PDB file of C-alpha atoms in Angstrom:
ATOM      1  CA  MET A 642       0.187  -0.185  -0.094  1.00 58.00           C
ATOM      2  CA  ASN A 643       2.833   2.144   0.956  1.00 77.00           C
ATOM      3  CA  ALA A 644       0.550   5.045   2.230  1.00 95.00           C
ATOM      4  CA  THR A 645       1.687   7.733   5.001  1.00 97.00           C
ATOM      5  CA  ILE A 646      -0.528   8.774   8.139  1.00 97.00           C
ATOM      6  CA  SER A 647      -0.177  11.152  10.726  1.00 98.00           C
ATOM      7  CA  VAL A 648      -0.086  10.350  14.402  1.00 98.00           C
ATOM      8  CA  ARG A 649      -0.042  12.631  17.067  1.00 98.00           C
ATOM      9  CA  SER A 650       2.540  11.439  20.249  1.00 98.00           C
ATOM     10  CA  THR A 651       3.822  13.184  23.050  1.00 97.00           C
ATOM     11  CA  ASN A 652       5.382  16.592  23.465  1.00 96.00           C
ATOM     12  CA  GLY A 653       3.539  18.069  20.306  1.00 98.00           C
ATOM     13  CA  VAL A 654       5.486  15.400  17.898  1.00 98.00           C
ATOM     14  CA  THR A 655       3.528  14.571  15.101  1.00 98.00           C
ATOM     15  CA  LEU A 656       5.031  10.936  13.834  1.00 98.00           C
ATOM     16  CA  ALA A 657       4.797   9.719  10.098  1.00 98.00           C
ATOM     17  CA  LEU A 658       3.505   6.034  10.181  1.00 98.00           C
ATOM     18  CA  HIS A 659       3.738   3.996   6.992  1.00 98.00           C
ATOM     19  CA  ASP A 660       1.554   1.587   5.667  1.00 98.00           C
ATOM     20  CA  LEU A 661       4.048  -0.988   3.897  1.00 97.00           C
ATOM     21  CA  GLY A 662       1.066  -3.321   3.036  1.00 96.00           C
ATOM     22  CA  GLY A 663       0.624  -7.116   3.422  1.00 96.00           C
ATOM     23  CA  ASP A 664      -2.088  -9.348   4.713  1.00 93.00           C
ATOM     24  CA  GLY A 665      -2.243 -10.818   8.285  1.00 92.00           C
ATOM     25  CA  PRO A 666      -1.892  -9.068  11.996  1.00 94.00           C
ATOM     26  CA  PRO A 667       0.093  -5.769  12.076  1.00 95.00           C
ATOM     27  CA  LEU A 668       3.834  -5.514  12.554  1.00 97.00           C
ATOM     28  CA  LEU A 669       5.261  -2.535  13.624  1.00 98.00           C
ATOM     29  CA  MET A 670       9.283  -1.815  12.364  1.00 98.00           C
ATOM     30  CA  CYS A 671      10.929   0.556  14.301  1.00 98.00           C
ATOM     31  CA  HIS A 672      14.227   1.671  13.133  1.00 98.00           C
ATOM     32  CA  ALA A 673      17.420   2.599  14.664  1.00 98.00           C
ATOM     33  CA  THR A 674      19.059   6.119  15.636  1.00 97.00           C
ATOM     34  CA  GLY A 675      19.561   8.059  12.251  1.00 96.00           C
ATOM     35  CA  PHE A 676      17.200   5.836   9.923  1.00 98.00           C
ATOM     36  CA  HIS A 677      13.639   6.081   9.386  1.00 98.00           C
ATOM     37  CA  GLY A 678      10.824   3.643   8.700  1.00 97.00           C
ATOM     38  CA  ARG A 679      10.764   3.484   4.876  1.00 97.00           C
ATOM     39  CA  ALA A 680      14.244   1.877   4.982  1.00 96.00           C
ATOM     40  CA  TYR A 681      12.150  -1.702   6.040  1.00 96.00           C
ATOM     41  CA  LEU A 682      10.415  -1.116   2.635  1.00 96.00           C
ATOM     42  CA  ALA A 683      12.243  -4.506   1.027  1.00 95.00           C
ATOM     43  CA  PHE A 684      12.105  -6.453   4.109  1.00 94.00           C
ATOM     44  CA  ALA A 685       8.851  -5.535   4.483  1.00 96.00           C
ATOM     45  CA  ARG A 686       7.945  -7.427   0.934  1.00 95.00           C
ATOM     46  CA  HIS A 687       9.190 -10.341   2.612  1.00 97.00           C
ATOM     47  CA  LEU A 688       6.834 -10.318   5.409  1.00 97.00           C
ATOM     48  CA  ALA A 689       3.825  -9.098   3.375  1.00 96.00           C
ATOM     49  CA  ASP A 690       2.109 -12.861   2.823  1.00 96.00           C
ATOM     50  CA  ALA A 691       2.081 -13.090   6.879  1.00 96.00           C
ATOM     51  CA  PHE A 692       1.474  -9.627   8.398  1.00 96.00           C
ATOM     52  CA  HIS A 693       0.135  -6.221   7.720  1.00 96.00           C
ATOM     53  CA  VAL A 694       3.552  -4.129   8.221  1.00 97.00           C
ATOM     54  CA  TRP A 695       4.092  -0.736   9.319  1.00 98.00           C
ATOM     55  CA  ALA A 696       6.900   1.176  10.230  1.00 98.00           C
ATOM     56  CA  VAL A 697       7.156   4.420  12.239  1.00 98.00           C
ATOM     57  CA  ASP A 698       9.582   7.245  11.502  1.00 98.00           C
ATOM     58  CA  PHE A 699      10.379   8.588  15.340  1.00 98.00           C
ATOM     59  CA  ARG A 700      10.654  12.110  16.570  1.00 98.00           C
ATOM     60  CA  GLY A 701      13.287  13.906  14.525  1.00 97.00           C
ATOM     61  CA  HIS A 702      13.490  11.041  12.127  1.00 98.00           C
ATOM     62  CA  GLY A 703      12.261  10.690   8.380  1.00 98.00           C
ATOM     63  CA  ASP A 704       8.979  12.342   8.126  1.00 98.00           C
ATOM     64  CA  SER A 705       8.230  13.174  11.567  1.00 98.00           C
ATOM     65  CA  THR A 706       8.626  16.358  13.739  1.00 98.00           C
ATOM     66  CA  ILE A 707      11.010  17.193  16.663  1.00 97.00           C
ATOM     67  CA  ALA A 708       9.606  17.611  20.113  1.00 96.00           C
ATOM     68  CA  GLU A 709       8.574  20.892  21.023  1.00 95.00           C
ATOM     69  CA  ASN A 710      11.348  21.087  23.882  1.00 94.00           C
ATOM     70  CA  GLY A 711      13.968  19.714  21.242  1.00 94.00           C
ATOM     71  CA  GLU A 712      14.746  16.723  23.551  1.00 91.00           C
ATOM     72  CA  PHE A 713      15.219  13.099  21.869  1.00 92.00           C
ATOM     73  CA  THR A 714      14.756  11.057  25.478  1.00 94.00           C
ATOM     74  CA  TRP A 715      14.350   7.273  25.359  1.00 94.00           C
ATOM     75  CA  SER A 716      11.315   7.695  26.938  1.00 96.00           C
ATOM     76  CA  GLY A 717       9.965  10.006  23.894  1.00 97.00           C
ATOM     77  CA  MET A 718      10.818   6.855  21.936  1.00 98.00           C
ATOM     78  CA  GLY A 719       8.729   4.644  24.168  1.00 98.00           C
ATOM     79  CA  GLU A 720       5.869   6.944  23.627  1.00 97.00           C
ATOM     80  CA  ASP A 721       6.018   6.880  19.876  1.00 98.00           C
ATOM     81  CA  VAL A 722       5.862   3.403  19.655  1.00 97.00           C
ATOM     82  CA  LEU A 723       2.635   3.653  21.711  1.00 96.00           C
ATOM     83  CA  ALA A 724       1.272   6.134  19.797  1.00 97.00           C
ATOM     84  CA  ALA A 725       1.710   4.174  16.472  1.00 97.00           C
ATOM     85  CA  ALA A 726       0.450   1.061  18.229  1.00 95.00           C
ATOM     86  CA  GLU A 727      -2.544   2.261  19.248  1.00 94.00           C
ATOM     87  CA  THR A 728      -3.372   3.713  15.832  1.00 96.00           C
ATOM     88  CA  ILE A 729      -2.718   0.455  14.136  1.00 96.00           C
ATOM     89  CA  ALA A 730      -4.223  -2.013  16.736  1.00 91.00           C
ATOM     90  CA  GLY A 731      -6.599   0.388  18.745  1.00 78.00           C
ATOM     91  CA  PRO A 732      -6.942   0.873  22.253  1.00 72.00           C
ATOM     92  CA  SER A 733      -5.364  -2.332  22.861  1.00 71.00           C
ATOM     93  CA  GLY A 734      -2.486  -1.205  21.239  1.00 68.00           C
ATOM     94  CA  SER A 735      -1.760  -5.407  21.085  1.00 76.00           C
ATOM     95  CA  LEU A 736       0.612  -6.113  18.188  1.00 91.00           C
ATOM     96  CA  ARG A 737       4.026  -7.758  17.058  1.00 96.00           C
ATOM     97  CA  ALA A 738       6.920  -5.069  16.841  1.00 97.00           C
ATOM     98  CA  VAL A 739      10.816  -5.608  15.580  1.00 97.00           C
ATOM     99  CA  GLY A 740      13.156  -3.314  16.459  1.00 98.00           C
ATOM    100  CA  HIS A 741      16.610  -2.420  15.441  1.00 97.00           C
ATOM    101  CA  SER A 742      18.818  -0.812  18.174  1.00 98.00           C
ATOM    102  CA  MET A 743      17.083   2.571  18.980  1.00 98.00           C
ATOM    103  CA  GLY A 744      13.667   0.963  17.569  1.00 98.00           C
ATOM    104  CA  GLY A 745      14.172  -2.201  19.779  1.00 98.00           C
ATOM    105  CA  ALA A 746      14.829  -0.345  23.100  1.00 98.00           C
ATOM    106  CA  ALA A 747      12.016   2.044  22.336  1.00 98.00           C
ATOM    107  CA  ILE A 748       9.417  -1.221  21.676  1.00 98.00           C
ATOM    108  CA  LEU A 749      11.212  -2.232  25.385  1.00 98.00           C
ATOM    109  CA  LEU A 750      10.272   0.879  26.711  1.00 98.00           C
ATOM    110  CA  ALA A 751       6.550   1.072  25.395  1.00 96.00           C
ATOM    111  CA  GLU A 752       5.816  -2.613  26.915  1.00 95.00           C
ATOM    112  CA  LEU A 753       7.180  -1.417  30.371  1.00 96.00           C
ATOM    113  CA  ALA A 754       4.994   1.407  30.378  1.00 95.00           C
ATOM    114  CA  ARG A 755       1.786  -0.285  28.955  1.00 91.00           C
ATOM    115  CA  PRO A 756       2.283  -4.140  29.256  1.00 89.00           C
ATOM    116  CA  GLY A 757       0.616  -6.057  26.430  1.00 81.00           C
TER     117      GLY A 757
END
């Protein structure tokens, strides 16, 4: 599909959430520092038969905005995962996620903040 939607996160951040297509349960791809969600386009094609793949641009990366206070805290990245998860999976925010470096840490922080 390759559509992008805007998602509100914390501290005035607007995230770019990329719908990379596919069929199946949602899978959120979370990038490393200095990357962006579209870096997973080729990878998403290999997952399209098993998952509906989404990728987020974390605050200050890709097409997302920076925080109003200019901070790039780890907790903010976790909040970005939660905002993306709620958009993709609804209020339960329940989905699978894969992350590289900062993306993996952000997933863990999101899970600690809101288990499940």
